[in-house]
């Protein structure tokens, strides 16, 4: 049985801003994809690497 991933848009993605990402729980990993082009595929990260990515991005915007 294949389970469909539940993709959700980032809370930082606004209405018409154009830079939107979606994330999904992928059985212990995190999927990240472009919400404007979901059929292009996604990046799969471990939860630890996803947390590190978020930390790094937060540092860049601070």
CSV table of C-alpha atoms in Angstrom, one decimal:
chain,number,residue,atom,x,y,z
A,1,UNK,CA,0.0,0.0,0.0
A,2,UNK,CA,1.4,3.4,-1.0
A,3,UNK,CA,0.7,6.3,1.3
A,4,UNK,CA,0.4,9.8,-0.3
A,5,UNK,CA,2.5,12.4,1.3
A,6,UNK,CA,0.6,15.4,2.8
A,7,UNK,CA,2.4,18.4,1.5
A,8,UNK,CA,1.9,21.7,3.3
A,9,UNK,CA,3.0,25.2,2.3
A,10,UNK,CA,5.5,27.0,4.4
A,11,UNK,CA,3.9,29.6,6.7
A,12,UNK,CA,6.4,32.1,5.3
A,13,UNK,CA,5.1,31.6,1.8
A,14,UNK,CA,2.8,34.5,1.0
A,15,UNK,CA,0.0,34.8,-1.6
A,16,UNK,CA,1.7,36.1,-4.7
A,17,UNK,CA,5.3,36.2,-3.7
A,18,UNK,CA,6.6,33.6,-6.1
A,19,UNK,CA,9.0,31.9,-3.7
A,20,UNK,CA,6.9,29.2,-2.1
A,21,UNK,CA,8.0,25.9,-0.7
A,22,UNK,CA,6.1,22.9,0.6
A,23,UNK,CA,7.2,20.3,3.1
A,24,UNK,CA,6.0,16.8,3.9
A,25,UNK,CA,6.7,14.1,6.5
A,26,UNK,CA,8.1,11.2,4.5
A,27,UNK,CA,8.4,8.4,7.0
A,28,UNK,CA,11.1,9.8,9.2
A,29,UNK,CA,12.5,12.2,6.6
A,30,UNK,CA,11.3,15.6,5.4
A,31,UNK,CA,10.5,16.3,1.8
A,32,UNK,CA,10.9,19.9,0.4
A,33,UNK,CA,9.5,20.9,-3.0
A,34,UNK,CA,8.6,24.0,-5.1
A,35,UNK,CA,4.9,24.6,-4.7
A,36,UNK,CA,4.7,26.1,-8.1
A,37,UNK,CA,6.1,23.0,-9.8
A,38,UNK,CA,5.3,20.0,-7.6
A,39,UNK,CA,5.8,17.5,-10.4
A,40,UNK,CA,9.5,18.5,-10.7
A,41,UNK,CA,10.3,16.3,-7.7
A,42,UNK,CA,11.5,17.0,-4.2
A,43,UNK,CA,14.5,17.1,-2.0
A,44,UNK,CA,14.5,14.5,0.8
A,45,UNK,CA,16.4,15.3,4.0
A,46,UNK,CA,16.8,13.6,7.3
A,47,UNK,CA,15.0,15.4,10.2
A,48,UNK,CA,18.4,16.4,11.5
A,49,UNK,CA,19.6,17.9,8.2
A,50,UNK,CA,16.2,19.7,7.8
A,51,UNK,CA,16.7,21.3,11.2
A,52,UNK,CA,20.2,22.3,10.3
A,53,UNK,CA,18.9,23.9,7.1
A,54,UNK,CA,16.3,25.9,8.9
A,55,UNK,CA,18.9,27.1,11.4
A,56,UNK,CA,21.2,28.1,8.7
A,57,UNK,CA,18.4,30.0,6.8
A,58,UNK,CA,17.3,31.7,10.0
A,59,UNK,CA,20.9,33.0,10.5
A,60,UNK,CA,21.0,34.4,7.0
A,61,UNK,CA,17.8,36.3,7.4
A,62,UNK,CA,18.6,37.7,10.8
